[in-house]
Coordinates of C-alpha atoms and ligand atoms in Angstrom, one line a residue:
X20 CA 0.0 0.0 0.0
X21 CA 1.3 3.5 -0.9
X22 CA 1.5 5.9 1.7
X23 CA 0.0 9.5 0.6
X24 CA 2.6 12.4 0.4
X25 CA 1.8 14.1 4.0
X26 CA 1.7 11.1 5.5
X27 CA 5.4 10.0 4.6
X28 CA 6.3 13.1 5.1
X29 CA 5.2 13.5 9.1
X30 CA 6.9 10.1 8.9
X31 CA 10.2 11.2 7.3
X32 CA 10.1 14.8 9.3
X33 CA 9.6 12.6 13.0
X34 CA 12.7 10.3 12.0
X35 CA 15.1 13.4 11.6
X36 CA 17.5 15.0 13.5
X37 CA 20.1 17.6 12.5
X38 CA 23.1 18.9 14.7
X39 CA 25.9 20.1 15.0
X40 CA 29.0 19.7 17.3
X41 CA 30.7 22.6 18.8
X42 CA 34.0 22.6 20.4
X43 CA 37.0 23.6 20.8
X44 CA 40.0 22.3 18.9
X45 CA 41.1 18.8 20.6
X46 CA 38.1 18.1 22.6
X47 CA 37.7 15.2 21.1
X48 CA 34.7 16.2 17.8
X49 CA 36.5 13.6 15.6
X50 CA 36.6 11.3 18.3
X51 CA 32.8 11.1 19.1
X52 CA 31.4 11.9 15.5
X53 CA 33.4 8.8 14.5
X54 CA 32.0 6.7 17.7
X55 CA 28.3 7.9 16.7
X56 CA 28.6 6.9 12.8
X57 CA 29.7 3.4 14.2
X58 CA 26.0 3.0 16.4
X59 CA 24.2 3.4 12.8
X60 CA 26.6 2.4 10.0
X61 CA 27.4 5.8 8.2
X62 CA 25.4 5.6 5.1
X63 CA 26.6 9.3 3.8
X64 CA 30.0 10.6 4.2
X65 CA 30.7 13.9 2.9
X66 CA 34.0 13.8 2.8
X67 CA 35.6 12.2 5.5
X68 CA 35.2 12.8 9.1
X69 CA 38.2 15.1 9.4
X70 CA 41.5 14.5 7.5
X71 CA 43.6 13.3 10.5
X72 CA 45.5 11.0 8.4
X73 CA 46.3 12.1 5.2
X74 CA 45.6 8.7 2.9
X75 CA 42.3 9.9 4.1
X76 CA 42.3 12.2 1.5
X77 CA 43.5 10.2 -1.2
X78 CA 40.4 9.3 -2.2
X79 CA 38.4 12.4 -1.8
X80 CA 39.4 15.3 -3.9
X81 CA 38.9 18.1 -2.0
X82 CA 40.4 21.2 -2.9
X83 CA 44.2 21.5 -3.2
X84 CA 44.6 23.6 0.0
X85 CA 43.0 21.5 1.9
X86 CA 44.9 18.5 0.8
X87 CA 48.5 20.5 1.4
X88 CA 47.1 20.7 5.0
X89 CA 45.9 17.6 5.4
X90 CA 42.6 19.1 6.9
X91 CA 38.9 19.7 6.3
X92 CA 38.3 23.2 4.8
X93 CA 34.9 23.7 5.3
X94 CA 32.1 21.8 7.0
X95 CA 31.0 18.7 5.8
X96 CA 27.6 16.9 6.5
X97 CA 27.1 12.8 7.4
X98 CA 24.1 11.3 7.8
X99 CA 23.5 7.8 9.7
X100 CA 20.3 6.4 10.7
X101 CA 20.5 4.4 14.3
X102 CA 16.9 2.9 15.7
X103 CA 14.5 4.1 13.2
X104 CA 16.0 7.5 13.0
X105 CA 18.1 9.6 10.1
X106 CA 21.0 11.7 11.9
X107 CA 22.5 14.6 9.9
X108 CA 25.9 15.9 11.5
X109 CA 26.9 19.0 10.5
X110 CA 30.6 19.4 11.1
X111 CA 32.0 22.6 12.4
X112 CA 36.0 23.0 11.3
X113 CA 38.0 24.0 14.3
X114 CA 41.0 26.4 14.8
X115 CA 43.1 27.7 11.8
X116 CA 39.8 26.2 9.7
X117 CA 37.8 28.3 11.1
X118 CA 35.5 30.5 8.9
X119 CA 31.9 32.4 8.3
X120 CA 31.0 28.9 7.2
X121 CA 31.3 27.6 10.6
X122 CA 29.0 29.8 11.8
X123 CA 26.4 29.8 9.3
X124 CA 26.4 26.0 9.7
X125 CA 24.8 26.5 12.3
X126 CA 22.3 27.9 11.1
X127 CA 21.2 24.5 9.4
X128 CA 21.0 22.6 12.4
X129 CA 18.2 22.6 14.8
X130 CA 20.1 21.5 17.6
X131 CA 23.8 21.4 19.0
X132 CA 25.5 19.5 21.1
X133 CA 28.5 20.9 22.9
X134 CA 31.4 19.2 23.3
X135 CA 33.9 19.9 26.9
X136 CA 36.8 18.2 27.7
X137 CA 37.0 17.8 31.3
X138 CA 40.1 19.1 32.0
X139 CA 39.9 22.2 30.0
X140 CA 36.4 23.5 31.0
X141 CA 34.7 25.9 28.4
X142 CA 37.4 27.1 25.8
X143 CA 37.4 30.3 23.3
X144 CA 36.5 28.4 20.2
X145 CA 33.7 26.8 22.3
X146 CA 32.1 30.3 23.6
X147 CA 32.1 31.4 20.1
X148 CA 30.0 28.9 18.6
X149 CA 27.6 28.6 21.9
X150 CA 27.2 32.4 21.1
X151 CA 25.7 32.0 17.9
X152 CA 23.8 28.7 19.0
X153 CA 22.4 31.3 21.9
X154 CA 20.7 33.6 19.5
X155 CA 19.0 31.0 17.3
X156 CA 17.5 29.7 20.9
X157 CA 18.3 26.1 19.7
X158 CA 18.6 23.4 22.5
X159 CA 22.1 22.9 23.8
X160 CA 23.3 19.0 24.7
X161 CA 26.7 18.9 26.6
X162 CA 28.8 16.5 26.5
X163 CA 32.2 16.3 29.0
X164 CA 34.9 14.2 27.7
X165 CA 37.8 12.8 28.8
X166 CA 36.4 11.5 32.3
X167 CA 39.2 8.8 31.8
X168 CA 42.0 11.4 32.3
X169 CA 42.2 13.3 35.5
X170 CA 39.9 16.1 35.3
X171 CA 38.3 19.2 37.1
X172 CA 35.9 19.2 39.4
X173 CA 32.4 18.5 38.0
X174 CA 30.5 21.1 39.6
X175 CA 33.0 23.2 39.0
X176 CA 32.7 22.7 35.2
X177 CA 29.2 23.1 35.8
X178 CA 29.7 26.6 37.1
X179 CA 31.9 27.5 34.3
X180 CA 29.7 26.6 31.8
X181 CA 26.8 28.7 33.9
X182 CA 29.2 32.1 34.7
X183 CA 30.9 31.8 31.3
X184 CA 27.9 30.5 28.8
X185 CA 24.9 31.9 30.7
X186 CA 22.8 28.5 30.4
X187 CA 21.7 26.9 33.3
X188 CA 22.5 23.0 33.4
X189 CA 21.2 19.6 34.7
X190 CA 23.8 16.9 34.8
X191 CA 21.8 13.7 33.7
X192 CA 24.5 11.9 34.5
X193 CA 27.8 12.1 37.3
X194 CA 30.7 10.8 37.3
X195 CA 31.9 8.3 40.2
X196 CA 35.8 9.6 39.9
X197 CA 37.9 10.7 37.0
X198 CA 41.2 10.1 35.7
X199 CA 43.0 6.6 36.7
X200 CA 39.9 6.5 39.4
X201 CA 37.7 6.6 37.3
X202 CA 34.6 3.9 37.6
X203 CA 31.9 5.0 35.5
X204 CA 28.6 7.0 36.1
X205 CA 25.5 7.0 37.8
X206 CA 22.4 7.8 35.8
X207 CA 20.1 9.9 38.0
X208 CA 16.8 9.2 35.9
X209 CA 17.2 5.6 35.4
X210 CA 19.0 4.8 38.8
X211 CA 21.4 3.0 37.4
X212 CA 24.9 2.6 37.0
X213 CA 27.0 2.3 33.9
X214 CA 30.2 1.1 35.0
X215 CA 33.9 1.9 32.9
X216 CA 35.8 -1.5 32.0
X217 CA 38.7 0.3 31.1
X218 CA 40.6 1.2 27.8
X219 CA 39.4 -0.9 24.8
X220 CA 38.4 1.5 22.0
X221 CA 37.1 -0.4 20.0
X222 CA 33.9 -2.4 22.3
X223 CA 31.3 -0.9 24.5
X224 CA 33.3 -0.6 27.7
X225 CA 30.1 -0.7 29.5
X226 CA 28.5 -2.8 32.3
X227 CA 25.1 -1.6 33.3
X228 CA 24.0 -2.5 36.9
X229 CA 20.5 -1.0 38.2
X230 CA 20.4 0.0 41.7
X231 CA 17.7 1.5 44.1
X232 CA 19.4 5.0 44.3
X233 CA 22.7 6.4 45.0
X234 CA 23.0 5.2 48.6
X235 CA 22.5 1.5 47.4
X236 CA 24.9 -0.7 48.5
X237 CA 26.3 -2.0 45.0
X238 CA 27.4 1.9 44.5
X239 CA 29.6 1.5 47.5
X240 CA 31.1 -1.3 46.2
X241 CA 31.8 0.0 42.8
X242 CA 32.9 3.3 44.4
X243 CA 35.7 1.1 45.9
X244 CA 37.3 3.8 48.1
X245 CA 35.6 5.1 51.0
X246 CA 36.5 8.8 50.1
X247 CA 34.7 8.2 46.5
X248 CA 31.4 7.0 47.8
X249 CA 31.3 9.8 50.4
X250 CA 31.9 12.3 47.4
X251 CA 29.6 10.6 45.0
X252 CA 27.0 11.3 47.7
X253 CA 27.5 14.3 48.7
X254 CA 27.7 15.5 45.5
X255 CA 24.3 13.7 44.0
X256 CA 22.0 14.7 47.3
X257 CA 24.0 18.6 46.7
X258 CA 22.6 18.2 43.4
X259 CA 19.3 17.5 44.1
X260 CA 19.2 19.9 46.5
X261 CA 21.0 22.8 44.5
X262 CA 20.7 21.9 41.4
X263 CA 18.4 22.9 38.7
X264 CA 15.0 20.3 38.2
X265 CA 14.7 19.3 35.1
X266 CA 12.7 21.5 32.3
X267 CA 11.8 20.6 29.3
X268 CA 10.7 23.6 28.3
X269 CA 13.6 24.8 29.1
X270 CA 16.0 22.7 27.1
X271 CA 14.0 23.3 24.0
X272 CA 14.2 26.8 24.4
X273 CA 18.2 26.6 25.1
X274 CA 17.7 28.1 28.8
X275 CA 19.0 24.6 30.1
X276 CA 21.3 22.1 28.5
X277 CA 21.3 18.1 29.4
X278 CA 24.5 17.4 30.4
X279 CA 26.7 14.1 29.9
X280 CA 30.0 12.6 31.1
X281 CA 31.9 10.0 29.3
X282 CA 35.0 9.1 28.0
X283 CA 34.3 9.2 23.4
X284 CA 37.5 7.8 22.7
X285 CA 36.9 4.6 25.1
X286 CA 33.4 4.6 23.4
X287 CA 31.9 5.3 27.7
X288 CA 28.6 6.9 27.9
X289 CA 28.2 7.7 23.9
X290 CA 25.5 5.2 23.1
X291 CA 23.5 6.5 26.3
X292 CA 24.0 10.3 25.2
X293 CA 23.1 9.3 21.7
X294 CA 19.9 8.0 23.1
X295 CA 18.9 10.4 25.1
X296 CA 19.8 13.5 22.8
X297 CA 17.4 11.4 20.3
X298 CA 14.3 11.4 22.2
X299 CA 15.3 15.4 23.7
X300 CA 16.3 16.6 20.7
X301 CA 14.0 18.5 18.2
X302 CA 13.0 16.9 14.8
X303 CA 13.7 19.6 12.0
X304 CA 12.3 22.9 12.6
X305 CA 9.9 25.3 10.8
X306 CA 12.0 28.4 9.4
X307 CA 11.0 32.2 8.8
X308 CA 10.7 33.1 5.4
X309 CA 9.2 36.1 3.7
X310 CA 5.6 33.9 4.1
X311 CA 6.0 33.7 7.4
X312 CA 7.1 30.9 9.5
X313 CA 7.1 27.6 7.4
X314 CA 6.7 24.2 8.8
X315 CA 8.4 21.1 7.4
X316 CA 5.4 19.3 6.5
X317 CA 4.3 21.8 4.1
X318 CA 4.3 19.6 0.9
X319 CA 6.1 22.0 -1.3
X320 CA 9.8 21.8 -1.2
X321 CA 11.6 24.7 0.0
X322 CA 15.2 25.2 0.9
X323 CA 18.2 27.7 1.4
X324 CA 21.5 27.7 0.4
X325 CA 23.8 28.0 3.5
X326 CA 27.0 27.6 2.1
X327 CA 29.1 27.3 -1.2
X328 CA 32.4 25.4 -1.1
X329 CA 34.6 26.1 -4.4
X330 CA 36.5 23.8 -6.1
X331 CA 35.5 20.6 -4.6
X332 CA 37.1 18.9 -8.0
X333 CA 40.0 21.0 -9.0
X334 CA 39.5 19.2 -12.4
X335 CA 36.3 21.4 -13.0
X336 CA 35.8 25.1 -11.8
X337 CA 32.7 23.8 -10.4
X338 CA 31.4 24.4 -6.5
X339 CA 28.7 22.5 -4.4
X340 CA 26.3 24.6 -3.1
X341 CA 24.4 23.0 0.3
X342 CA 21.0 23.9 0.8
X343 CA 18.9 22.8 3.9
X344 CA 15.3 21.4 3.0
X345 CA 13.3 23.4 5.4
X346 CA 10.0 21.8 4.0
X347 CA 8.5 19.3 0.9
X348 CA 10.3 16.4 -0.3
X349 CA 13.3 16.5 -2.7
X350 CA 13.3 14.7 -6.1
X351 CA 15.8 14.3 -7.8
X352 CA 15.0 15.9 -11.2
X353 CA 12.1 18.2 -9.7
X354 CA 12.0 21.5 -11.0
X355 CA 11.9 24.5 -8.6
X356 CA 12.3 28.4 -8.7
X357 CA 15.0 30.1 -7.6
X358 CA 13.6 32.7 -6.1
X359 CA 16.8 35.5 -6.5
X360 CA 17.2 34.5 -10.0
X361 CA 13.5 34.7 -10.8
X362 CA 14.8 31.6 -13.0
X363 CA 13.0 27.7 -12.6
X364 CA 15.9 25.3 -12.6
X365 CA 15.6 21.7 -12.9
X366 CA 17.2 20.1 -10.2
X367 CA 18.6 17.3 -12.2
X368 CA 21.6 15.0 -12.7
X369 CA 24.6 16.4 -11.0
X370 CA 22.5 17.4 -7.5
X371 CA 23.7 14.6 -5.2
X372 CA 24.3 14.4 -2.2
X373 CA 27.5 15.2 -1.2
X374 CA 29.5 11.4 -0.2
X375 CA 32.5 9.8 -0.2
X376 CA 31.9 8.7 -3.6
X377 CA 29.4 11.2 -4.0
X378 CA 26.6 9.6 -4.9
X379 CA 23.4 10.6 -6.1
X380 CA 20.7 11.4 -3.8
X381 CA 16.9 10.3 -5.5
X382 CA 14.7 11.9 -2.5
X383 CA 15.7 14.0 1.1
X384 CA 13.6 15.4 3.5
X385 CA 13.4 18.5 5.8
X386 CA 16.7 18.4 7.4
X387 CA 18.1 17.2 5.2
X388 CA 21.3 18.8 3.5
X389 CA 22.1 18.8 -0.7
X390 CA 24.6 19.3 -2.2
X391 CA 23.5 20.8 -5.4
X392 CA 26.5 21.3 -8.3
X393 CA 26.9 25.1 -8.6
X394 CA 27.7 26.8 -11.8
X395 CA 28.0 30.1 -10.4
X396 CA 24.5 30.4 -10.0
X397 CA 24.0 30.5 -5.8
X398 CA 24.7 33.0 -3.0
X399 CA 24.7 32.7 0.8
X400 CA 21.3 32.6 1.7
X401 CA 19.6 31.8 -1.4
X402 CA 16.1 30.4 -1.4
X403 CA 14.7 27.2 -4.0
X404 CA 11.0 27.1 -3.7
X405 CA 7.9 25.0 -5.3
X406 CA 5.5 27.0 -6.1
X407 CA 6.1 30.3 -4.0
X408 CA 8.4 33.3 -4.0
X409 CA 9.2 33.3 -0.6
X410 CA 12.9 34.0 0.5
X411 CA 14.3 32.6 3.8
X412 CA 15.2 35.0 6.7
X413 CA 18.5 36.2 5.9
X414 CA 21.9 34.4 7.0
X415 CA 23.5 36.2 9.7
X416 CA 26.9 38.2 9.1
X417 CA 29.6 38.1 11.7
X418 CA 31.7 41.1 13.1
X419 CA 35.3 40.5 11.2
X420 CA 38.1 39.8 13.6
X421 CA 40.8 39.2 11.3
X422 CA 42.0 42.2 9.5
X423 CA 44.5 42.4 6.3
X424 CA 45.7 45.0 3.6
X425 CA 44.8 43.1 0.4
X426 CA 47.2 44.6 -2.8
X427 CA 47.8 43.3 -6.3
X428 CA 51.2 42.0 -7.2
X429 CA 51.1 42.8 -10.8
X430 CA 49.4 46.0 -11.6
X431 CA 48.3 44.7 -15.5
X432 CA 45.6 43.0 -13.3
X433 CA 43.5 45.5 -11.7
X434 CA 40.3 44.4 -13.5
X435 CA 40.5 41.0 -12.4
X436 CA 41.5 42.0 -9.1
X437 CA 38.6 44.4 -8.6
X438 CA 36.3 41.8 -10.4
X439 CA 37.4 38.9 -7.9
X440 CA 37.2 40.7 -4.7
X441 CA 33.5 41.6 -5.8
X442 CA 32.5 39.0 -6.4
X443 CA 34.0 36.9 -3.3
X444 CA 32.1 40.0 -1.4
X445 CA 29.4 39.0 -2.4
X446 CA 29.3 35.3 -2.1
X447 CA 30.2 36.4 1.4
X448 CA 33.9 34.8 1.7
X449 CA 34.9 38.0 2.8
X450 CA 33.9 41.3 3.8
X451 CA 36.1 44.6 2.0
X452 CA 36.4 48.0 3.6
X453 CA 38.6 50.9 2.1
X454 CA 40.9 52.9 4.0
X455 CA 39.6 57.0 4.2
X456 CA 41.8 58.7 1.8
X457 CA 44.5 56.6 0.6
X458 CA 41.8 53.7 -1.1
X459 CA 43.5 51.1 0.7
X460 CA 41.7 47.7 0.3
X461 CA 41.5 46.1 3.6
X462 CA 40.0 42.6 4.0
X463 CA 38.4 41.3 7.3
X464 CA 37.3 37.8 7.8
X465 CA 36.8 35.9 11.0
X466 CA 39.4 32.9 10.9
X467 CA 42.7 33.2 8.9
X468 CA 41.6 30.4 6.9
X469 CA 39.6 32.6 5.2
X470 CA 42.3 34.3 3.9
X471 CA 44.1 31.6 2.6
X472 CA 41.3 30.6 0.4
X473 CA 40.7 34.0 -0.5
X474 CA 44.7 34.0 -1.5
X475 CA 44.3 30.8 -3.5
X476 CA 40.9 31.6 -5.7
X477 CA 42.2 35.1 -6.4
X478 CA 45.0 33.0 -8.5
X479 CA 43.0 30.2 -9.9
X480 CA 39.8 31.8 -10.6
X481 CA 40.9 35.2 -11.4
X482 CA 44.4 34.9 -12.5
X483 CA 45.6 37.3 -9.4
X484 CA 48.4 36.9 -7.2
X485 CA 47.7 39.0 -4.5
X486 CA 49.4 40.4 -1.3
X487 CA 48.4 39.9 1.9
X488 CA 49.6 42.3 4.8
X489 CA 48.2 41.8 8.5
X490 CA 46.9 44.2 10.7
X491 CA 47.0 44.7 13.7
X492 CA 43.2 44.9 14.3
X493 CA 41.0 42.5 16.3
X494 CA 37.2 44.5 16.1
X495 CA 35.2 45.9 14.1
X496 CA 32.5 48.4 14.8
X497 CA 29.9 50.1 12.5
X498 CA 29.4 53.4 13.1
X499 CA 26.0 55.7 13.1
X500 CA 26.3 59.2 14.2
X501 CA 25.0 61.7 12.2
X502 CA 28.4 63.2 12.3
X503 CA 31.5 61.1 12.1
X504 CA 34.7 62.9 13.4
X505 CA 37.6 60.5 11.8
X506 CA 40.1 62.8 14.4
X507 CA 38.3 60.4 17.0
X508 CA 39.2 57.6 15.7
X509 CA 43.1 57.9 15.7
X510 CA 44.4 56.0 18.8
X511 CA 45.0 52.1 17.7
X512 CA 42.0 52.6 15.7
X513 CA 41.3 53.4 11.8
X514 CA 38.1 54.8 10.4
X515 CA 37.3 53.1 7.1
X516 CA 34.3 52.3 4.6
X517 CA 32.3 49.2 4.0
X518 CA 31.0 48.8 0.1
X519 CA 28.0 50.9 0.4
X520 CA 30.1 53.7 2.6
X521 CA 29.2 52.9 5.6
X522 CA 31.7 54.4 8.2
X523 CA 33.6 51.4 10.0
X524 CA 36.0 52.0 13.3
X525 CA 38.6 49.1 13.2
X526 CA 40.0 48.9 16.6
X527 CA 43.4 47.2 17.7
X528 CA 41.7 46.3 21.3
X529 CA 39.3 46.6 23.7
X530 CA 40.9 49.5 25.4
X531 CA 40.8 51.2 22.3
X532 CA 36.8 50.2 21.7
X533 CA 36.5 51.3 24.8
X534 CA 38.1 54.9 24.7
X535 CA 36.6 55.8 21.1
X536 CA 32.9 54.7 22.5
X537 CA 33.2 56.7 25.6
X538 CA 35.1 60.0 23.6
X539 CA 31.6 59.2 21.0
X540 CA 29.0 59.2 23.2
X541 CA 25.9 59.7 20.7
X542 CA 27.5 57.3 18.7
X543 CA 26.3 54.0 18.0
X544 CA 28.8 51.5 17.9
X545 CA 27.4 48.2 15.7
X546 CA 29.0 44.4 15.5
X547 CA 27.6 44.2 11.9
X548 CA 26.7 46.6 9.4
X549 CA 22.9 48.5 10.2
Ligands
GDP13 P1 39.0 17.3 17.7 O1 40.1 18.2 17.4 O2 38.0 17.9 18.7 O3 38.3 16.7 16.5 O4 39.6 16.1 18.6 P2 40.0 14.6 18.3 O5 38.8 13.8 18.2 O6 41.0 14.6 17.2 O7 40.7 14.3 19.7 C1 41.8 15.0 20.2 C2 42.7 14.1 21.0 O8 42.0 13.7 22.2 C3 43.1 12.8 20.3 O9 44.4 12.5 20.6 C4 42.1 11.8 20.9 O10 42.6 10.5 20.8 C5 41.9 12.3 22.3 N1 40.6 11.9 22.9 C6 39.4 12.0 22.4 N2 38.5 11.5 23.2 C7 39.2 11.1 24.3 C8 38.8 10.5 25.6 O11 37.6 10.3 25.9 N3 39.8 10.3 26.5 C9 41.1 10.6 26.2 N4 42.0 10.3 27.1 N5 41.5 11.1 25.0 C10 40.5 11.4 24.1

């Protein structure tokens, strides 16, 4: 018996869930993605999980940067299906990777889970990304790693992640010791504990033993040390006593985030996280458009592009737009309007989903990500629609951190020049401001990784070797005041233009944010352009 198109669809939308990690570098990202693809069987790599080894690369044919430095430029999606559900993972590059892309991600993914290791706490990269998770309102799941090294104190990671983040937490687990101590952890809604059997990687080095409640006797026993079963208690009736109840509302809205400890690389705790984050975690999620809010199971397909990555196949010029299906079903060959261009396009042949050997995807979903084969014909943010006009809220921007002079080394090749750095504008690789005065072209981006790729498509799509020269900068403020004074913008700070003129303060550091807003008091200093 067929099943009628809403039907399947509620079906298909229930099934789905679509994260992302965030972390900082080293925490351990690879670690657990790799130990969650192995519950379900990846069925859809794109790419590989991150190039830690380069043979990974071999076969994949990523573009040439990336394979110099052995690393994933941009973020990839995997999907995986575990218990009658489909998983999207949306990857998040870390560190010298890191890019606009990383953030906008994010703004594919109706949940996140946050990755801690527990002997560094809450790290910069980590803050960042929360931030941007923060303003979407998307629930938050936290997962501390490492509990088989020696660690902090858990309520003291607790407490950073409250003072630093601003979210509220409830541990759903605790750990019974860390480091070489370390026995495993006691699950305070299923009274039960899930004991560590030490370093294997590679099996589930889990025992689970159900017990009455923490003051059972088996906990003692597993505790082995006096000290630890005294601490174990203390700290689980300090919880209950202290700690936050447990809102549902709360986690959906991103007010409170389900915390986990475990060990990813010893395979501890990841199947019960998985779980749990399963049956907490939102299915995809309606999006605002220009028609208002639109749910998934509306049966036209809609979809935005969130990202372009260039020259996936430096054979062809060609780049791989990903588009998230906010709503409908995706057929391969279906014909939909693209609502910028004003232009129907036939979504045909070379739209697959992006894989390992990139194969073709027939149908997807709402939460799905495609990779649709880009001629030059997608921006950030663009909308594909059946039937409709409507255009998707717009992708955020983010305040520039990263700040360089941008010059030409061979003068013959202004046009090109000019024509490139347009046009990377405005695919939104890079934001451009010029200097008052002298014209000066100065870049800003928000990872230096940004720059490289900016560096290497200026020369293989434009024909443009350009030069690069740092500056000392780390913010960026727009400025609205009915009248600028550049004179107040002189002490480790430059005034300077964004492409439609808007007046831009570029500040070395805080002190010097700090000075020019207090010396501008009617002035309005902005993260982003108004
Ligand atoms: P990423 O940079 O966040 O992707 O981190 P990786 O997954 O590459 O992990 C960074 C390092 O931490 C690697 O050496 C991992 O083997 C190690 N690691 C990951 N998980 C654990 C864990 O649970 N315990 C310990 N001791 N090390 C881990």
């Amino acid at each position: 018996m067929s099943t009628s198109l809403p039907q399947e669809l509620l079906k298909e939308i229930d099934k789905r869930r679509t994260f992302a990690i965030i972390s900082h570098p080293d925490a351990g990202k690879t670690t657990l993605t790799e130990k969650l693809l192995l519950f379900g069987g990846a069925i859809r790599l794109a790419g590989t999980v991150k190039g830690r080894k380069a043979n990974r690369h071999a076969t994949s044919d990523w573009m040439e940067i990336e394979k110099q430095r052995g690393i994933s430029v941009t973020s990839s999606v995997m999907q995986f299906d575990y218990e009658g559900h489909r998983i999207n993972i949306l990857d998040t590059p870390g560190h010298q990777d890191f890019s606009e892309d990383t953030y906008r991600t994010l703004t594919a993914a109706d949940s996140a889970v946050m990755l801690i290791d527990s002997a560094k706490g809450v790290e910069a990269q980590t803050k960042k990304l929360f931030q941007v998770c923060r303003k979407r309102g998307i629930p938050i799941f936290t997962f501390i790693n490492k509990l088989d090294r020696e660690g902090r104190d858990p309520f003291e990671l607790l407490e950073e992640i409250e003072n630093l983040l601003g979210i509220r937490s409830y541990p759903m687990n605790w750990p019974i010791g860390s480091g070489k101590q370390f026995r495993g952890v006691y699950d305070r809604e299923k009274t039960r504990l899930e004991l560590f059997q030490g370093d294997d990687h590679e099996h589930h080095n889990i025992s689970v033993r159900e017990v009455s409640g923490y003051d059972d006797p088996l906990v003692k026993e597993v505790a082995g040390a006096d000290y630890l079963y005294e601490q174990l208690q203390e700290q689980l009736a300090l919880l209950e006593i202290a700690g936050d109840a447990f809102d549902y509302e709360k986690v959906w809205t991103g007010e409170l985030t389900p915390v986990f400890f475990g060990s990813a690389i010893n395979n501890f705790g990841v199947q019960t996280f998985l779980d749990n984050f399963l049956s907490l975690a939102p299915k995809p999620q309606p999006r605002s458009s220009s028609d208002g809010v639109v749910p998934p199971s509306e049966e036209k397909f809609s979809g935005y592009v969130f990202k372009i990555q260039a020259n996936m196949n430096p054979a062809h010029r060609d780049r791989v737009a990903f588009l998230r299906i906010v709503s409908g079903k995706f057929e391969r060959g279906m014909t939909v309007k693209h609502v910028r261009a004003g232009k129907d396009i036939k979504l045909a042949q070379p739209q697959q989903f992006l894989a390992q050997d990139r194969d073709i995807v027939d149908t997807a979903y709402p939460g799905d990500i495609i990779g649709l084969f880009d001629p030059g014909i997608f921006r950030i943010g663009d909308s594909l629609c059946q039937g409709s006009q409507r255009t998707f809220d717009e992708l955020p921007v983010f305040s520039p951190e990263i700040f360089a002079k941008v010059s030409i080394k061979n003068a013959l090749k202004q046009k090109q020049f000019l024509k490139g750095i347009d046009q990377l504008t405005e695919e939104g690789t890079i934001q451009v401001f010029k200097s008052i005065g002298f014209e000066d072209m100065i870049l800003g981006v928000v990872g230096q990784l940004q720059f490289e790729v900016f560096e290497y498509r200026m020369k293989n799509e434009y024909g443009v070797d350009v030069l690069l020269q740092r500056l000392p900068f780390q913010f960026a403020r727009w400025i609205v005041d009915e009248k600028v004074d550049p004179g107040k913008f002189r002490v480790n700070s430059q005034l300077v233009k964004d492409k439609s003129g808007n007046y831009v303060a570029l500040f070395e550091n805080e002190y010097a944010l700090r000075t020019s807003t207090e010396k501008n008091p009617t002035a309005k200093f902005l993260e982003t352009a108004p």
